[in-house]
Every structure is written in structure tokens, then in C-alpha cells.
Short mmCIF file of C-alpha atoms in Angstrom, two decimals:
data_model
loop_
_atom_site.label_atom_id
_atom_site.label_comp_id
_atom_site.label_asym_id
_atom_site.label_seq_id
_atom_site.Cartn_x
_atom_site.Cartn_y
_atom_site.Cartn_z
CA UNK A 1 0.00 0.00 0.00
CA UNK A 2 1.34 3.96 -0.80
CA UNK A 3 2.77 5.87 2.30
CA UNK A 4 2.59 8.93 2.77
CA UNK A 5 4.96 10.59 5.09
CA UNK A 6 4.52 14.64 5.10
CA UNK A 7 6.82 17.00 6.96
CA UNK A 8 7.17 18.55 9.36
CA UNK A 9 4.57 17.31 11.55
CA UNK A 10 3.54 20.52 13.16
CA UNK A 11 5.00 24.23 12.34
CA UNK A 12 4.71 27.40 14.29
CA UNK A 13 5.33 30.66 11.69
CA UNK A 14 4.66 34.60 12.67
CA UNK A 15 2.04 36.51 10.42
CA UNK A 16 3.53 37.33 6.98
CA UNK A 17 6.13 35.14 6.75
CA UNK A 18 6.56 32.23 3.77
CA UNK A 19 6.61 28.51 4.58
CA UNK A 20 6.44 24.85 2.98
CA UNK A 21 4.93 21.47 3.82
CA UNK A 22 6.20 18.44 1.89
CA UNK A 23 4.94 15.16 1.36
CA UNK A 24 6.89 12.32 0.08
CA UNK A 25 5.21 8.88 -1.15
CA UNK A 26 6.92 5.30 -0.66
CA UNK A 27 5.45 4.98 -4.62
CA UNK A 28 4.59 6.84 -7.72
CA UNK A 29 1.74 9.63 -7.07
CA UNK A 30 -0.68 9.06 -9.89
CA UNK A 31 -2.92 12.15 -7.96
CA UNK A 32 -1.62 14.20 -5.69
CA UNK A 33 -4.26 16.30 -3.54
CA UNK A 34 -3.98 18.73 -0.67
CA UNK A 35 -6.64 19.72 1.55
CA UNK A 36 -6.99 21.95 4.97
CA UNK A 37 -8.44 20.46 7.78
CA UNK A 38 -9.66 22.67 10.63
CA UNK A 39 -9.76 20.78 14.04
CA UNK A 40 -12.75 18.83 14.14
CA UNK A 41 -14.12 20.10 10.78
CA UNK A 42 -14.34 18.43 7.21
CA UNK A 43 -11.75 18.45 4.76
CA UNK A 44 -11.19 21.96 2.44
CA UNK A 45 -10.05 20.62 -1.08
CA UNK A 46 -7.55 23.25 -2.01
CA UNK A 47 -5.20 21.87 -5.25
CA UNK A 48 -4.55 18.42 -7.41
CA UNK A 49 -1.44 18.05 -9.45
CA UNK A 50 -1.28 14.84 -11.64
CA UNK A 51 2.06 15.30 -13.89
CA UNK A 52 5.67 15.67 -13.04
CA UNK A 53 6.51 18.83 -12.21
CA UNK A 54 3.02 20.26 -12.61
CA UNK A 55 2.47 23.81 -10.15
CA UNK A 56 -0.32 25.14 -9.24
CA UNK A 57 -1.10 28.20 -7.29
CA UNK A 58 -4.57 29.79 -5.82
CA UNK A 59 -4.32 32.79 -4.04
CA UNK A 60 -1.20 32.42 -1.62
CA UNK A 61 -1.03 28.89 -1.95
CA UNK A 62 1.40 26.85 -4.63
CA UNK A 63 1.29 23.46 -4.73
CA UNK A 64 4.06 21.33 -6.84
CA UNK A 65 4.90 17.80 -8.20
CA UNK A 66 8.18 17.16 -8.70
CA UNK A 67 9.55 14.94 -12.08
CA UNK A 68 9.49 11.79 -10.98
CA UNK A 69 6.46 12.12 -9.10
CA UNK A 70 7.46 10.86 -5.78
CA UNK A 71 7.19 14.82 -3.57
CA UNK A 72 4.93 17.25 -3.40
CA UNK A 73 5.50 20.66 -1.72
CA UNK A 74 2.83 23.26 -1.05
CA UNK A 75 3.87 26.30 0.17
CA UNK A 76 2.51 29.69 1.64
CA UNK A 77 3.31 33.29 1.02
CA UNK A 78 2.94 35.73 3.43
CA UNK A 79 0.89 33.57 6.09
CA UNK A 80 -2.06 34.79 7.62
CA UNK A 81 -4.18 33.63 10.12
CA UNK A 82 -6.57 32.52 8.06
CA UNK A 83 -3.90 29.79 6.98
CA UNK A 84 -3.91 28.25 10.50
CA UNK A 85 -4.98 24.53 10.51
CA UNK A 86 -3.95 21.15 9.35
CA UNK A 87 -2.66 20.09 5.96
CA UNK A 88 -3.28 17.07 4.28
CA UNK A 89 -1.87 15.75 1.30
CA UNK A 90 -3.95 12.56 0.05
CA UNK A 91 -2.92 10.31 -3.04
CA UNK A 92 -4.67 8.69 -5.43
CA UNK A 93 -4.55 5.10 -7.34
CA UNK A 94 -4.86 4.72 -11.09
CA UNK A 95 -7.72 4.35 -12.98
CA UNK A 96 -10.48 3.02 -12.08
CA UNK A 97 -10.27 3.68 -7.90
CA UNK A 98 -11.21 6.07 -6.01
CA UNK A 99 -9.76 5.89 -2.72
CA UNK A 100 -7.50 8.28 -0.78
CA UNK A 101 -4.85 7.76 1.16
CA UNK A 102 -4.09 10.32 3.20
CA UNK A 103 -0.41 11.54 4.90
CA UNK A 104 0.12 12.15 8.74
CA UNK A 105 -0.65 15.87 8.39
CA UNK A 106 0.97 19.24 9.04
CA UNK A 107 -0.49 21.39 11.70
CA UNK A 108 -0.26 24.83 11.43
CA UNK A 109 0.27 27.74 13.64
CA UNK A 110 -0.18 31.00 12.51
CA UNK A 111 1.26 33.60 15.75
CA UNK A 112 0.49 37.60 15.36
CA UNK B 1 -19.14 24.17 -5.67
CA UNK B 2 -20.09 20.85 -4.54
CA UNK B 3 -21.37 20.44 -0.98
CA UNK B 4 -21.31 17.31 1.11
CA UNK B 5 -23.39 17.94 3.55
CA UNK B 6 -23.18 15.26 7.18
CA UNK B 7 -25.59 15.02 9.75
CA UNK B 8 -25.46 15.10 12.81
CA UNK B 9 -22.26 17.08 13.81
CA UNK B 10 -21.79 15.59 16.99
CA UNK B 11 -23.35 13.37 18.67
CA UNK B 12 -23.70 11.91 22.65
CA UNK B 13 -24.60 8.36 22.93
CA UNK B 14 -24.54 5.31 25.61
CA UNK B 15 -22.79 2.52 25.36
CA UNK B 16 -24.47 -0.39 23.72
CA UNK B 17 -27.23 1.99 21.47
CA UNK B 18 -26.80 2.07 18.16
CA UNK B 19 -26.22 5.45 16.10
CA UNK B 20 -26.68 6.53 12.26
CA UNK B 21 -24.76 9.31 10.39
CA UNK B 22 -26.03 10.75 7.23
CA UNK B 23 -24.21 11.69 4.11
CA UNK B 24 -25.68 13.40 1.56
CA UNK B 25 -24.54 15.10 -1.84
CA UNK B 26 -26.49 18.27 -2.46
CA UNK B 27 -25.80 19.12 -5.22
CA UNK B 28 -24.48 16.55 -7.52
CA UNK B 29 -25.18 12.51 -7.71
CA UNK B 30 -22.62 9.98 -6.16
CA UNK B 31 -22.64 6.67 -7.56
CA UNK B 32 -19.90 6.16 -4.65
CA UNK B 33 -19.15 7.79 -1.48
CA UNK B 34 -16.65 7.04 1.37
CA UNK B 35 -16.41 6.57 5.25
CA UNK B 36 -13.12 7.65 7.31
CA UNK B 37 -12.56 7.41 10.46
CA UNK B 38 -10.33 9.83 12.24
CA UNK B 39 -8.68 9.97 16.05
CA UNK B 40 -7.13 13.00 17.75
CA UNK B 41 -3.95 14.34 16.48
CA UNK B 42 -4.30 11.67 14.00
CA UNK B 43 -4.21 11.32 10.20
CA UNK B 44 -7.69 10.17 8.63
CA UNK B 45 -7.82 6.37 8.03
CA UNK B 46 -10.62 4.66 5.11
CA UNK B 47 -12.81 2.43 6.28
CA UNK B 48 -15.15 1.78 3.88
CA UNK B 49 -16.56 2.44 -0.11
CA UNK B 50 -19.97 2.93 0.10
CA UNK B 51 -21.86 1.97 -3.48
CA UNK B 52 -25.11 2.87 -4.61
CA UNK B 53 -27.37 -0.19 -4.96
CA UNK B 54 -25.14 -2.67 -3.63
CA UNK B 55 -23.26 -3.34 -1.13
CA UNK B 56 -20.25 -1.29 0.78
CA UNK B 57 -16.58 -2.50 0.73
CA UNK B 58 -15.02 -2.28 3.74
CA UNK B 59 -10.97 -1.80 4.75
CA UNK B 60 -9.39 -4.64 5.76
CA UNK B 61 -9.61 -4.48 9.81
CA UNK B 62 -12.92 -3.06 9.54
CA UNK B 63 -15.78 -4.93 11.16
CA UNK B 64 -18.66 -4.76 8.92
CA UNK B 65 -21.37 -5.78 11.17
CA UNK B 66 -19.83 -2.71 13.66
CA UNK B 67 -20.68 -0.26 11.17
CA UNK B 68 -23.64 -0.38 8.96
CA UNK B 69 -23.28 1.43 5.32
CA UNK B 70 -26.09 2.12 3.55
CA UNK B 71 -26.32 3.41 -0.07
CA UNK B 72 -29.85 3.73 -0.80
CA UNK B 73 -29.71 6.74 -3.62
CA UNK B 74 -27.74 8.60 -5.33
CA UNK B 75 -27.38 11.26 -3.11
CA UNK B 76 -27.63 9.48 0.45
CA UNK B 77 -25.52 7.35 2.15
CA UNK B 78 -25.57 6.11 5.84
CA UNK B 79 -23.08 4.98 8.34
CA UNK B 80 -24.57 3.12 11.54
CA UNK B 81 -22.25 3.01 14.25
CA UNK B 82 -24.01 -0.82 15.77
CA UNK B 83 -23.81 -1.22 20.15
CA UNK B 84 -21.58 1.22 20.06
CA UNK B 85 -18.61 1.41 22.79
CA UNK B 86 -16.47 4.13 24.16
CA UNK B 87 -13.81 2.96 21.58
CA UNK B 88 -16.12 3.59 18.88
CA UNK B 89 -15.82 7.42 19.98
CA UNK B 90 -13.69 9.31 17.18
CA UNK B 91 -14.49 11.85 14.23
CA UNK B 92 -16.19 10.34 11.57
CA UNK B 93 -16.19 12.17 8.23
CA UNK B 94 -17.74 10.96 4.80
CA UNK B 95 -16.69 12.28 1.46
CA UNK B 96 -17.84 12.06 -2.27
CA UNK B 97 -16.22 12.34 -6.06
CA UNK B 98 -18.41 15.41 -7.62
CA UNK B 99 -17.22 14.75 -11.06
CA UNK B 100 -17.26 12.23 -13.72
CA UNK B 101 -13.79 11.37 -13.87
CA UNK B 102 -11.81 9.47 -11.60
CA UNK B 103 -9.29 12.13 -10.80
CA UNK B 104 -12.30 14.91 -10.17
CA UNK B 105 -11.78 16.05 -6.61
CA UNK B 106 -13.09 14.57 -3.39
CA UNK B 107 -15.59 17.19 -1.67
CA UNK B 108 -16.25 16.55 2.40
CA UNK B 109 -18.45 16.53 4.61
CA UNK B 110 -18.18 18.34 7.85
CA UNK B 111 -17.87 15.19 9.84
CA UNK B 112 -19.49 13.93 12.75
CA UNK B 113 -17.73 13.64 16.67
CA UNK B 114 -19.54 10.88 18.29
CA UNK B 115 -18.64 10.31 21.60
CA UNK B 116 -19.94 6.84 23.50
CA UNK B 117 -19.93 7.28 27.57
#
């Protein structure tokens, strides 16, 4: 079964400045999504990257697949508050399944 | 965008009663939904595919006569949490594919914190 180990586990950044989760797969990422996960609340889908060294980027948020598909990094410029919670990144199987697997999760602290 | 909408939010039960969490797509039809389970502090884990019209597939450590999935339309499923126990208590969130294709986006549902004293 795929792994999914993300890092670091837990981060603690001050209001404006830039950071980056990772998440590395024992296998080849054949969908790569990332959602936001407030505590106790449902998953936020926020990007999906598919081919090697596809980026994507909504608002202050870039997400990226590296070439051989193995690591994807999402990071945040100028943090805001509103960025505080956990992120997830989930993979996908090939064709013709539908079921996530998700990594350990990054929680996110967003100080003033 | 698509909404999964889950019902209840939380919920208080005893030990031994039985409880049922609803899933429903509101605005789009899911031939398939799916049931995770998730503890404190703690990644979310599958537990089970939930199919319209037939029956669920459940993870492998999964007890299927624990937990109940029903798939009755396309926009309903159900998840019933059977004599529950206090180690049934965790976060229980369902989720659905809104598109067509298998790489369309998984929308959530707001999960559900039952809690079994």
C-alpha cells in the first residue's frame, strides 16, 4: 500500500512570513491532492497536481509535483491567520479507484 | 461548488445503542461515497466504499457488522455506528467524487464527533 509521510509534523510561523509542507510517497503519485483540515471540521479541497513537475497556485497557496512524481510541496506566502490549521496531502490510485490515502498531516500555527 | 453535507455534527450516545450518520450530496449525484474514520492528532484512516445499490466495501480491519453502510440513492448514504462502545468514539467524516472522472476532486463533509460514555 502507498505511504505517505509529510513534513514537518507541526509548524509554528509569525504573520507574513513564507513557509512549505512536503509530502513524500513510498510509490509513484498518480494524484496528488492537498486539503486543509480545521480541528474537528471536514476536509477543504484546495489543489490536485497529476504530472511531473506540474504547479499550481490559488491565491497564496502553490502546490508542486516534482519529475518523478514521488514529492509534493505546497507552500505559503505571506501567512495569515486565516492559513492556521492542518494540511493534508492525500494520493490517489490509477484508474479506475477512487480511494484516498491520506499523509500524517501538518499542523499549522499561525502567531500575530 | 459541490457540498457534502453530514448530519449530525456531533453526537452523545450510551454505550451499547446504536447510532446513524447521514451523508448526503447536495448538489451533484454519487454513484460512490466514502467513510473515514479519524482519532485526535491523527491522520484520517478509510474504512469503507460505500456503493449505490449494492453493497459497501469495507478496509481490511474493519468490522462490517460494527458499522452499517447504507447506499440507498444517489445522493444518500448512511453509516450506523451498531452497540456502540467508548472505543467507537472518534471523528467520523464521509466524502464524495463530484465529477465524472476518476481524478475529479473529493468534496467533504463536515464530519461527525460521536462520543460513547
Amino acid at each position: 500500500s502507498q505511504e505517505l509521510e509529510q513534513s514537518p509534523q507541526s509548524l509554528i510561523v509569525q504573520e507574513g512570513k513564507n513557509l512549505t509542507i512536503n509530502c513524500t510517497s513510498s510509490k509513484t503519485l498518480y494524484g496528488l491532492y492537498w486539503y486543509k483540515q480545521k480541528y474537528g471540521e471536514g476536509l477543504i479541497f484546495l489543489m490536485m497536481l497529476q504530472k511531473g513537475g506540474e504547479e499550481k497556485s490559488h491565491e497564496k497557496i502553490t502546490a508542486k509535483l516534482d519529475e518523478k512524481k514521488q514529492q509534493s510541496s505546497l507552500h505559503i506566502t505571506a501567512s495569515q491567520p486565516s492559513h492556521a490549521g492542518i494540511y493534508l496531502c492525500g494520493a490517489g490510485p490509477p484508474f479506475g479507484n477512487e480511494k484516498l490515502t491520506f499523509g500524517t498531516g501538518t499542523r499549522l500555527t499561525i502567531i500575530p | 461548488g459541490a457540498v457534502v453535507s453530514q448530519h449530525p455534527s456531533w453526537v452523545i450516545c450510551k454505550s451499547g445503542t446504536s447510532v446513524k450518520i447521514e451523508c448526503r450530496s447536495l448538489d451533484f449525484q454519487a454513484t460512490t461515497m466514502f467513510w473515514y474514520r479519524q482519532f485526535p492528532k491523527q491522520s484520517l484512516m478509510l474504512m469503507a466504499t460505500s456503493n449505490e445499490g449494492s453493497k459497501a466495501t469495507y478496509e481490511q480491519g474493519v468490522e462490517k457488522d460494527k458499522f452499517l453502510i447504507n447506499h440507498a440513492s444517489l445522493t444518500l448514504s448512511t453509516l450506523t455506528v451498531t452497540s456502540a462502545h467508548p472505543e467507537d468514539s472518534s471523528f467520523y467524516i464521509c466524502s464524495a467524487r463530484s465529477g465524472a472522472f476518476y481524478n475529479s476532486p473529493l468534496h467533504f463533509g463536515n464530519g461527525t464527533r460521536l462520543t460513547v460514555t
